[in-house]
Amino acid sequence: MTATRWLAEYAWLPDYAEPTPDVLIEAVDGRITAVAPLTAGRPTAGVEVLGDAVRLPGLTLPGLANAHSHAFHRALRGRTHSGRGDFWTWRDRMYAVAQRLDPDSYLALARATYAEMALAGITCVGEFHYLHHGPGGSPYEDPNAMSAALVEAAAQAGIRITLLDTCYLTATVDGDPLVGPQRRFGDGDALRWADRVDAFTPAAGHARVGAAIHSVRAVPAEQLATVAGWADRRGAPLHVHLSEQPAENDACRAAHGRTPTRLLADHGVLGPDVTAVHATHPTGADVALLGESRTGICLCPTTERDLADGIGPARRMAEAGSPLSLGSDSHAVVDLFEEARAVELDERLRTRRRGHFTAVDLLAAATTGGHAALGWADAGRLAVGDRADLVTVRLDTARTAGVPPVGAFFAATAADVSSVVVDGRQVVRDGRHLTVDVPRELHAAIEEVAGAREE
Ligand SMILES: [Zn+2]
């Protein structure tokens, strides 16, 4: 295989507090084979000549991982955000879109959504997928047709995917049955969920299958261990929505006499391969349980902001031992720079103090933290042997001009990403997706599922 070489004006290398200037990066067959800072413009070690290295002006980062996505929520952007109400009224609007999707329209919508992510420097997505079945809940001829559409969408958009197949069985923590649009989410029980997921084995190298428990509302307590056991046997990541809303805590206490976190712990759900999404309203004891078990926390600050969820205790959870990752969740915003700085800025609003997370902490949440949460331990660092994911942010745009490279996470936006390489393959160049006309495809796909009929 021939080597591809890039010369990054700045690159953020592992274990460095700030970016390094003039770094030569080489990849063969999708893997990084050399990372060599230049001295006085010349290679120092590992690489003989600059040769035809592609120049990457700006700051090159490892691939960003979006650890929590519901692709179809992209169709709701701007349609619900100015209204009154709360999480629960928003959810009704979201169900209306869910009702209209089928494998073809979902492929089109997810392809455009994932291509928007690629433009934002996201090289891997964790799709928390529960829209499994046809209208009314009858399975498609291929019961995994919707999962297959999502995996194909990621391939066409040029990014990797961890399909977190979500077990969603009940409407409430008291076990009320799924009704209306929710019937498309259900498999009946956790064993039948596991049978269906077992049958889904995408051969594509860009995809991996993991599991999710939608929430303590949606999986009865006595079936939690079935889902956790499936993930454990597969060595697959397991994600769960946790304490996004105080109402979930209240209902869980009323039904089970304990918090959602305690309930998960008591059924063997927590652990280092597990990621709790949101964890906005944990108790002090919950924070300790999550940290001691090394359960990861995926924060989704722009969604939590949009849905009026609240601000989770990110710093306390990190100090307790939980690694952090980031997700754009409902895609009100697809911009991991915004998610990352919100982790620090929201903490400032809560505590009225500055300086809780360093730039390196935020970089880790956006890169290694997210990839680890999605089961890709070999991605997220510009290091020999890792996957060749290179995300370059320009430092000469109206937003970033004059910003020192170390300040990128406090200044850059997704719109400043100029070049994206995923597994050694160029997906975005000069700020354009090479195969998807993202605005046009988003417009068409969203018209199809959320267009005039609803407005
Ligand atoms: Zn979610």
Short mmCIF file of C-alpha atoms and ligand atoms in Angstrom, two decimals:
data_model
loop_
_atom_site.label_atom_id
_atom_site.label_comp_id
_atom_site.label_asym_id
_atom_site.label_seq_id
_atom_site.Cartn_x
_atom_site.Cartn_y
_atom_site.Cartn_z
CA MET A 1 0.00 0.00 0.00
CA THR A 2 1.21 3.48 -0.74
CA ALA A 3 1.52 5.91 2.09
CA THR A 4 -0.46 9.14 2.27
CA ARG A 5 1.22 12.06 3.98
CA TRP A 6 -0.14 15.26 5.40
CA LEU A 7 1.71 18.25 6.76
CA ALA A 8 -0.35 19.87 9.50
CA GLU A 9 0.36 23.50 10.32
CA TYR A 10 -0.56 22.51 13.88
CA ALA A 11 -1.57 19.10 15.22
CA TRP A 12 -2.85 18.20 18.67
CA LEU A 13 -0.82 15.16 19.67
CA PRO A 14 -1.58 12.89 22.64
CA ASP A 15 -0.15 13.97 26.01
CA TYR A 16 0.53 17.54 24.83
CA ALA A 17 -1.09 20.46 26.65
CA GLU A 18 -1.28 22.37 23.40
CA PRO A 19 -0.93 21.81 19.66
CA THR A 20 2.48 21.22 18.05
CA PRO A 21 3.48 23.20 14.93
CA ASP A 22 4.54 21.55 11.63
CA VAL A 23 3.67 17.90 12.10
CA LEU A 24 4.03 15.33 9.36
CA ILE A 25 1.42 12.57 9.59
CA GLU A 26 1.60 9.45 7.46
CA ALA A 27 -1.01 6.74 6.97
CA VAL A 28 -1.09 3.42 5.20
CA ASP A 29 -4.30 1.49 4.67
CA GLY A 30 -6.29 3.72 6.99
CA ARG A 31 -3.86 3.56 9.93
CA ILE A 32 -1.43 6.18 11.13
CA THR A 33 2.11 4.92 10.50
CA ALA A 34 4.12 8.00 11.49
CA VAL A 35 3.64 11.23 13.40
CA ALA A 36 6.73 13.40 13.15
CA PRO A 37 7.04 17.02 14.26
CA LEU A 38 9.45 18.85 11.98
CA THR A 39 12.53 20.64 13.23
CA ALA A 40 13.48 23.70 11.22
CA GLY A 41 11.18 22.53 8.49
CA ARG A 42 12.73 19.08 8.20
CA PRO A 43 11.52 15.69 9.38
CA THR A 44 13.23 14.41 12.51
CA ALA A 45 12.35 10.77 12.78
CA GLY A 46 10.24 8.06 11.24
CA VAL A 47 9.67 9.79 7.93
CA GLU A 48 12.38 10.38 5.35
CA VAL A 49 11.01 13.08 3.08
CA LEU A 50 8.12 15.51 2.93
CA GLY A 51 7.51 14.39 -0.64
CA ASP A 52 4.03 15.17 -1.81
CA ALA A 53 2.55 15.71 1.66
CA VAL A 54 -0.87 17.38 1.52
CA ARG A 55 -0.73 20.71 3.35
CA LEU A 56 -3.33 21.12 6.10
CA PRO A 57 -3.46 24.81 7.07
CA GLY A 58 -4.90 25.37 10.53
CA LEU A 59 -5.20 22.99 13.47
CA THR A 60 -5.49 19.26 12.86
CA LEU A 61 -7.30 17.24 15.53
CA PRO A 62 -8.05 13.55 15.82
CA GLY A 63 -11.53 12.49 14.68
CA LEU A 64 -14.39 13.77 16.79
CA ALA A 65 -16.88 11.19 18.08
CA ASN A 66 -20.55 12.03 18.46
CA ALA A 67 -21.48 9.52 21.13
CA HIS A 68 -25.22 10.15 21.21
CA SER A 69 -27.44 10.64 18.18
CA HIS A 70 -31.04 10.08 17.18
CA ALA A 71 -30.66 10.79 13.47
CA PHE A 72 -34.33 11.48 12.76
CA HIS A 73 -34.50 14.29 15.32
CA ARG A 74 -32.60 16.40 12.78
CA ALA A 75 -35.96 16.85 11.02
CA LEU A 76 -37.24 18.80 14.06
CA ARG A 77 -34.59 21.50 14.06
CA GLY A 78 -36.18 24.94 14.12
CA ARG A 79 -39.68 23.46 14.16
CA THR A 80 -40.08 23.08 17.90
CA HIS A 81 -37.44 25.30 19.38
CA SER A 82 -39.32 28.53 19.84
CA GLY A 83 -42.46 27.04 21.35
CA ARG A 84 -43.53 26.79 24.94
CA GLY A 85 -43.64 23.56 26.85
CA ASP A 86 -40.91 21.23 27.97
CA PHE A 87 -39.29 17.90 27.16
CA TRP A 88 -42.63 16.12 27.11
CA THR A 89 -44.37 18.48 24.66
CA TRP A 90 -41.29 18.34 22.44
CA ARG A 91 -41.50 14.55 22.56
CA ASP A 92 -44.98 14.57 21.03
CA ARG A 93 -43.65 16.50 18.02
CA MET A 94 -40.77 14.07 17.73
CA TYR A 95 -43.19 11.13 17.67
CA ALA A 96 -45.09 12.70 14.77
CA VAL A 97 -41.92 12.56 12.66
CA ALA A 98 -41.10 9.05 13.85
CA GLN A 99 -44.48 7.91 12.62
CA ARG A 100 -43.72 8.86 9.02
CA LEU A 101 -40.34 7.21 8.55
CA ASP A 102 -39.70 3.99 6.65
CA PRO A 103 -36.38 2.38 5.71
CA ASP A 104 -36.07 4.39 2.48
CA SER A 105 -36.92 7.79 3.90
CA TYR A 106 -34.82 7.09 6.99
CA LEU A 107 -31.82 6.20 4.81
CA ALA A 108 -32.16 9.53 3.00
CA LEU A 109 -32.57 11.55 6.21
CA ALA A 110 -29.78 9.77 8.09
CA ARG A 111 -27.38 9.98 5.13
CA ALA A 112 -27.85 13.76 5.01
CA THR A 113 -27.64 14.07 8.80
CA TYR A 114 -24.46 12.01 9.03
CA ALA A 115 -22.99 14.01 6.15
CA GLU A 116 -23.71 17.17 8.16
CA MET A 117 -21.79 15.50 10.99
CA ALA A 118 -18.87 14.76 8.66
CA LEU A 119 -18.77 18.44 7.72
CA ALA A 120 -18.54 19.20 11.45
CA GLY A 121 -15.48 16.93 11.87
CA ILE A 122 -17.38 13.97 13.32
CA THR A 123 -15.76 10.74 12.16
CA CYS A 124 -17.85 8.33 14.23
CA VAL A 125 -21.43 8.41 15.46
CA GLY A 126 -23.20 6.45 18.18
CA GLU A 127 -26.75 6.00 16.93
CA PHE A 128 -29.14 5.32 19.80
CA HIS A 129 -31.68 3.57 17.64
CA TYR A 130 -35.17 2.57 18.76
CA LEU A 131 -37.34 3.13 15.67
CA HIS A 132 -37.25 -0.55 14.82
CA HIS A 133 -40.58 -1.63 13.35
CA GLY A 134 -43.26 -0.57 10.89
CA PRO A 135 -46.34 1.48 11.75
CA GLY A 136 -48.36 -0.15 14.51
CA GLY A 137 -45.35 -2.19 15.54
CA SER A 138 -45.42 -4.91 12.88
CA PRO A 139 -41.89 -5.95 11.96
CA TYR A 140 -40.56 -5.27 8.48
CA GLU A 141 -39.81 -8.30 6.34
CA ASP A 142 -36.25 -7.83 7.51
CA PRO A 143 -36.82 -6.96 11.20
CA ASN A 144 -33.54 -5.03 11.15
CA ALA A 145 -34.34 -3.01 8.02
CA MET A 146 -34.18 0.30 9.89
CA SER A 147 -30.82 -0.60 11.49
CA ALA A 148 -29.49 -1.57 8.07
CA ALA A 149 -30.65 1.78 6.66
CA LEU A 150 -28.68 3.63 9.36
CA VAL A 151 -25.52 1.60 8.81
CA GLU A 152 -25.78 2.21 5.07
CA ALA A 153 -26.40 5.92 5.68
CA ALA A 154 -23.16 6.19 7.65
CA ALA A 155 -21.26 4.39 4.88
CA GLN A 156 -22.62 6.79 2.27
CA ALA A 157 -21.78 9.79 4.46
CA GLY A 158 -18.24 8.45 4.94
CA ILE A 159 -18.24 8.06 8.75
CA ARG A 160 -18.12 5.12 11.16
CA ILE A 161 -21.15 4.11 13.20
CA THR A 162 -21.86 2.19 16.37
CA LEU A 163 -25.47 1.14 16.04
CA LEU A 164 -26.71 1.11 19.64
CA ASP A 165 -29.73 -1.10 19.20
CA THR A 166 -32.14 0.10 21.83
CA CYS A 167 -34.43 -2.04 23.93
CA TYR A 168 -37.69 -0.14 24.43
CA LEU A 169 -40.52 -2.16 25.93
CA THR A 170 -42.78 -0.04 28.12
CA ALA A 171 -44.13 3.50 28.22
CA THR A 172 -43.66 4.13 31.93
CA VAL A 173 -41.63 2.94 34.87
CA ASP A 174 -44.83 1.24 36.08
CA GLY A 175 -44.84 -0.97 33.01
CA ASP A 176 -47.63 0.64 31.00
CA PRO A 177 -47.71 -0.76 27.47
CA LEU A 178 -46.43 1.17 24.48
CA VAL A 179 -49.17 3.09 22.69
CA GLY A 180 -49.51 4.97 19.42
CA PRO A 181 -46.19 5.85 17.75
CA GLN A 182 -44.25 4.09 20.53
CA ARG A 183 -45.45 0.71 19.28
CA ARG A 184 -42.84 0.94 16.52
CA PHE A 185 -40.13 0.86 19.20
CA GLY A 186 -41.09 -2.36 20.96
CA ASP A 187 -39.92 -5.96 20.63
CA GLY A 188 -42.25 -7.38 23.30
CA ASP A 189 -39.60 -8.42 25.79
CA ALA A 190 -35.85 -8.29 26.23
CA LEU A 191 -35.27 -11.85 25.00
CA ARG A 192 -37.03 -11.08 21.72
CA TRP A 193 -35.06 -7.83 21.51
CA ALA A 194 -31.85 -9.90 21.88
CA ASP A 195 -32.95 -12.40 19.21
CA ARG A 196 -33.59 -9.61 16.74
CA VAL A 197 -30.27 -7.89 17.44
CA ASP A 198 -28.39 -11.20 17.21
CA ALA A 199 -29.62 -11.47 13.63
CA PHE A 200 -28.08 -8.11 12.71
CA THR A 201 -24.45 -8.60 11.76
CA PRO A 202 -23.33 -5.89 9.35
CA ALA A 203 -20.23 -6.99 7.50
CA ALA A 204 -19.06 -3.48 6.77
CA GLY A 205 -15.86 -2.43 8.52
CA HIS A 206 -17.24 1.02 9.36
CA ALA A 207 -19.98 -0.39 11.58
CA ARG A 208 -20.23 -1.99 14.98
CA VAL A 209 -23.30 -3.08 16.93
CA GLY A 210 -23.86 -2.15 20.56
CA ALA A 211 -26.83 -2.16 22.89
CA ALA A 212 -28.93 0.42 24.68
CA ILE A 213 -31.52 0.45 27.40
CA HIS A 214 -33.75 3.32 26.43
CA SER A 215 -34.27 4.32 30.08
CA VAL A 216 -35.66 2.90 33.30
CA ARG A 217 -39.04 4.00 31.95
CA ALA A 218 -38.78 1.74 28.94
CA VAL A 219 -37.22 -1.50 30.23
CA PRO A 220 -38.80 -3.26 33.24
CA ALA A 221 -36.39 -3.77 36.12
CA GLU A 222 -36.43 -7.56 35.88
CA GLN A 223 -35.35 -7.38 32.21
CA LEU A 224 -32.46 -4.94 32.62
CA ALA A 225 -29.98 -7.77 33.21
CA THR A 226 -30.97 -9.46 29.95
CA VAL A 227 -29.86 -6.44 27.94
CA ALA A 228 -26.73 -5.92 30.05
CA GLY A 229 -25.87 -9.62 29.70
CA TRP A 230 -26.19 -9.45 25.91
CA ALA A 231 -23.75 -6.53 25.77
CA ASP A 232 -21.40 -8.25 28.19
CA ARG A 233 -21.26 -11.47 26.16
CA ARG A 234 -20.57 -9.51 22.98
CA GLY A 235 -18.04 -7.18 24.59
CA ALA A 236 -20.25 -4.47 23.13
CA PRO A 237 -20.86 -0.98 24.48
CA LEU A 238 -24.10 -0.46 26.39
CA HIS A 239 -25.73 2.96 26.64
CA VAL A 240 -28.69 4.18 28.69
CA HIS A 241 -30.56 7.48 29.04
CA LEU A 242 -30.27 8.34 32.73
CA SER A 243 -31.97 10.96 34.89
CA GLU A 244 -32.49 13.44 32.09
CA GLN A 245 -35.63 14.63 33.84
CA PRO A 246 -36.51 14.94 37.55
CA ALA A 247 -39.83 13.28 36.66
CA GLU A 248 -37.94 10.09 35.78
CA ASN A 249 -36.28 10.09 39.21
CA ASP A 250 -39.61 10.67 40.96
CA ALA A 251 -41.39 7.90 39.06
CA CYS A 252 -38.53 5.46 39.66
CA ARG A 253 -38.45 6.20 43.39
CA ALA A 254 -42.23 5.73 43.58
CA ALA A 255 -42.16 2.42 41.71
CA HIS A 256 -38.90 0.91 42.98
CA GLY A 257 -37.99 2.89 46.08
CA ARG A 258 -34.64 3.91 44.61
CA THR A 259 -33.09 6.23 42.04
CA PRO A 260 -32.64 5.16 38.40
CA THR A 261 -28.86 4.91 38.95
CA ARG A 262 -29.32 2.68 42.03
CA LEU A 263 -31.80 0.54 40.08
CA LEU A 264 -29.28 0.07 37.26
CA ALA A 265 -26.53 -0.74 39.77
CA ASP A 266 -28.73 -3.30 41.53
CA HIS A 267 -29.34 -5.09 38.22
CA GLY A 268 -25.70 -5.18 37.19
CA VAL A 269 -25.98 -2.58 34.48
CA LEU A 270 -23.18 -0.15 35.46
CA GLY A 271 -19.54 -0.63 34.46
CA PRO A 272 -16.69 0.57 32.26
CA ASP A 273 -18.36 -0.54 29.02
CA VAL A 274 -21.49 1.36 29.94
CA THR A 275 -22.31 4.97 29.10
CA ALA A 276 -25.03 6.89 30.91
CA VAL A 277 -26.43 9.59 28.66
CA HIS A 278 -27.24 12.98 30.26
CA ALA A 279 -27.10 12.12 34.00
CA THR A 280 -28.44 15.62 34.54
CA HIS A 281 -30.16 14.97 37.89
CA PRO A 282 -28.12 12.40 39.83
CA THR A 283 -27.95 12.41 43.63
CA GLY A 284 -24.60 12.51 45.40
CA ALA A 285 -24.85 8.75 45.94
CA ASP A 286 -25.61 8.27 42.23
CA VAL A 287 -22.48 10.22 41.28
CA ALA A 288 -20.42 7.91 43.51
CA LEU A 289 -22.01 4.76 42.06
CA LEU A 290 -21.34 5.93 38.50
CA GLY A 291 -17.77 6.96 39.27
CA GLU A 292 -16.79 3.87 41.29
CA SER A 293 -18.06 1.59 38.52
CA ARG A 294 -16.20 3.73 35.90
CA THR A 295 -19.47 4.15 34.03
CA GLY A 296 -19.00 6.78 31.33
CA ILE A 297 -21.16 9.89 31.07
CA CYS A 298 -22.24 11.29 27.72
CA LEU A 299 -23.15 14.93 28.06
CA CYS A 300 -25.37 16.55 25.41
CA PRO A 301 -25.34 20.20 26.53
CA THR A 302 -27.00 21.79 23.50
CA THR A 303 -29.93 19.38 23.71
CA GLU A 304 -30.16 19.64 27.50
CA ARG A 305 -30.26 23.41 27.00
CA ASP A 306 -32.85 23.21 24.25
CA LEU A 307 -35.17 20.90 26.18
CA ALA A 308 -34.83 22.83 29.43
CA ASP A 309 -33.46 19.71 31.14
CA GLY A 310 -30.99 21.40 33.45
CA ILE A 311 -27.21 21.29 33.97
CA GLY A 312 -25.61 18.06 35.14
CA PRO A 313 -22.72 17.98 37.65
CA ALA A 314 -20.09 17.26 34.99
CA ARG A 315 -17.05 18.15 37.08
CA ARG A 316 -18.17 16.11 40.08
CA MET A 317 -18.91 13.09 37.87
CA ALA A 318 -15.51 13.33 36.19
CA GLU A 319 -13.76 13.60 39.57
CA ALA A 320 -15.71 10.61 40.86
CA GLY A 321 -14.18 8.51 38.06
CA SER A 322 -16.58 8.69 35.12
CA PRO A 323 -14.95 9.37 31.74
CA LEU A 324 -16.85 12.00 29.75
CA SER A 325 -18.03 11.95 26.15
CA LEU A 326 -20.23 14.26 24.09
CA GLY A 327 -23.32 13.89 21.93
CA SER A 328 -25.47 16.14 19.78
CA ASP A 329 -28.50 13.97 20.65
CA SER A 330 -31.50 15.81 19.15
CA HIS A 331 -29.31 17.72 16.67
CA ALA A 332 -30.71 21.12 17.58
CA VAL A 333 -27.03 21.89 16.91
CA VAL A 334 -24.45 19.59 15.26
CA ASP A 335 -21.22 21.10 16.52
CA LEU A 336 -18.93 19.27 18.92
CA PHE A 337 -16.92 22.43 19.57
CA GLU A 338 -20.08 23.97 20.97
CA GLU A 339 -20.86 20.83 23.01
CA ALA A 340 -17.31 20.73 24.36
CA ARG A 341 -17.10 24.34 25.49
CA ALA A 342 -20.63 24.11 26.93
CA VAL A 343 -19.33 21.49 29.38
CA GLU A 344 -17.07 24.15 30.86
CA LEU A 345 -19.34 27.15 30.34
CA ASP A 346 -22.43 25.50 31.85
CA GLU A 347 -20.36 24.55 34.89
CA ARG A 348 -19.42 28.22 35.21
CA LEU A 349 -23.08 29.24 35.16
CA ARG A 350 -23.87 26.68 37.83
CA THR A 351 -20.96 27.49 40.13
CA ARG A 352 -20.26 31.14 39.19
CA ARG A 353 -16.60 30.18 38.97
CA ARG A 354 -14.34 29.66 35.92
CA GLY A 355 -11.78 27.01 35.04
CA HIS A 356 -13.27 23.55 35.69
CA PHE A 357 -12.02 21.77 32.57
CA THR A 358 -8.80 22.32 30.62
CA ALA A 359 -8.67 22.46 26.83
CA VAL A 360 -7.15 18.96 26.96
CA ASP A 361 -10.10 17.69 29.03
CA LEU A 362 -12.52 19.03 26.41
CA LEU A 363 -10.45 17.55 23.57
CA ALA A 364 -10.49 14.16 25.33
CA ALA A 365 -14.27 14.23 25.76
CA ALA A 366 -14.71 15.03 22.05
CA THR A 367 -12.21 12.42 20.82
CA THR A 368 -10.86 9.52 22.92
CA GLY A 369 -13.78 9.65 25.38
CA GLY A 370 -16.37 9.41 22.65
CA HIS A 371 -14.59 6.75 20.63
CA ALA A 372 -14.06 4.60 23.73
CA ALA A 373 -17.74 4.93 24.65
CA LEU A 374 -18.60 3.62 21.18
CA GLY A 375 -16.21 0.67 21.28
CA TRP A 376 -13.49 2.06 18.99
CA ALA A 377 -10.48 2.02 21.30
CA ASP A 378 -8.15 2.49 18.34
CA ALA A 379 -9.45 5.92 17.35
CA GLY A 380 -9.36 9.44 18.70
CA ARG A 381 -5.60 10.10 18.89
CA LEU A 382 -3.05 11.28 16.35
CA ALA A 383 -0.77 8.38 17.22
CA VAL A 384 0.96 5.56 15.35
CA GLY A 385 -1.35 2.57 15.07
CA ASP A 386 -4.56 4.55 15.50
CA ARG A 387 -7.13 4.98 12.78
CA ALA A 388 -6.19 7.78 10.41
CA ASP A 389 -8.93 10.26 11.30
CA LEU A 390 -7.76 13.84 10.72
CA VAL A 391 -10.00 16.83 11.32
CA THR A 392 -8.61 20.20 10.33
CA VAL A 393 -10.02 23.46 11.64
CA ARG A 394 -9.05 26.69 9.95
CA LEU A 395 -7.48 29.35 12.11
CA ASP A 396 -8.02 32.14 9.58
CA THR A 397 -11.80 32.48 9.47
CA ALA A 398 -13.78 35.37 10.90
CA ARG A 399 -14.34 33.31 14.04
CA THR A 400 -10.87 31.90 14.51
CA ALA A 401 -8.49 34.56 13.19
CA GLY A 402 -6.09 35.64 15.92
CA VAL A 403 -7.05 32.70 18.14
CA PRO A 404 -4.06 30.71 19.44
CA PRO A 405 -4.38 27.03 18.41
CA VAL A 406 -4.84 25.97 22.05
CA GLY A 407 -7.97 28.14 22.19
CA ALA A 408 -9.74 26.35 19.35
CA PHE A 409 -12.33 24.69 21.59
CA PHE A 410 -13.39 28.10 22.87
CA ALA A 411 -13.59 29.79 19.47
CA ALA A 412 -14.14 27.43 16.54
CA THR A 413 -17.45 26.21 15.20
CA ALA A 414 -18.36 23.31 12.97
CA ALA A 415 -18.34 25.78 10.06
CA ASP A 416 -14.57 26.25 10.50
CA VAL A 417 -13.80 22.58 9.72
CA SER A 418 -12.13 22.54 6.32
CA SER A 419 -10.84 19.00 5.87
CA VAL A 420 -11.92 15.63 7.25
CA VAL A 421 -10.19 12.32 6.70
CA VAL A 422 -11.85 9.16 8.04
CA ASP A 423 -9.87 5.91 8.14
CA GLY A 424 -7.40 7.47 5.71
CA ARG A 425 -10.08 8.51 3.24
CA GLN A 426 -10.81 12.14 2.43
CA VAL A 427 -14.49 12.85 3.11
CA VAL A 428 -14.52 16.66 3.35
CA ARG A 429 -12.22 19.01 1.46
CA ASP A 430 -12.28 22.84 1.50
CA GLY A 431 -15.34 22.68 3.75
CA ARG A 432 -17.34 20.61 1.25
CA HIS A 433 -18.53 17.05 1.52
CA LEU A 434 -17.08 15.20 -1.46
CA THR A 435 -20.10 13.00 -2.22
CA VAL A 436 -23.18 14.51 -0.54
CA ASP A 437 -24.80 17.87 -1.29
CA VAL A 438 -25.63 18.28 2.38
CA PRO A 439 -27.99 21.30 2.37
CA ARG A 440 -29.95 20.05 -0.63
CA GLU A 441 -30.31 16.51 0.73
CA LEU A 442 -31.25 17.70 4.22
CA HIS A 443 -33.92 19.95 2.74
CA ALA A 444 -35.40 17.20 0.59
CA ALA A 445 -35.31 14.53 3.29
CA ILE A 446 -36.87 16.79 5.91
CA GLU A 447 -39.61 18.00 3.55
CA GLU A 448 -40.49 14.37 3.04
CA VAL A 449 -41.03 13.55 6.71
CA ALA A 450 -41.76 16.86 8.44
CA GLY A 451 -42.96 19.07 5.60
CA ALA A 452 -46.15 21.02 4.93
CA ARG A 453 -48.59 18.56 6.46
CA GLU A 454 -47.34 19.28 9.93
CA GLU A 455 -46.64 22.98 9.73
ZN ZN B 1 -31.19 10.69 23.53
#
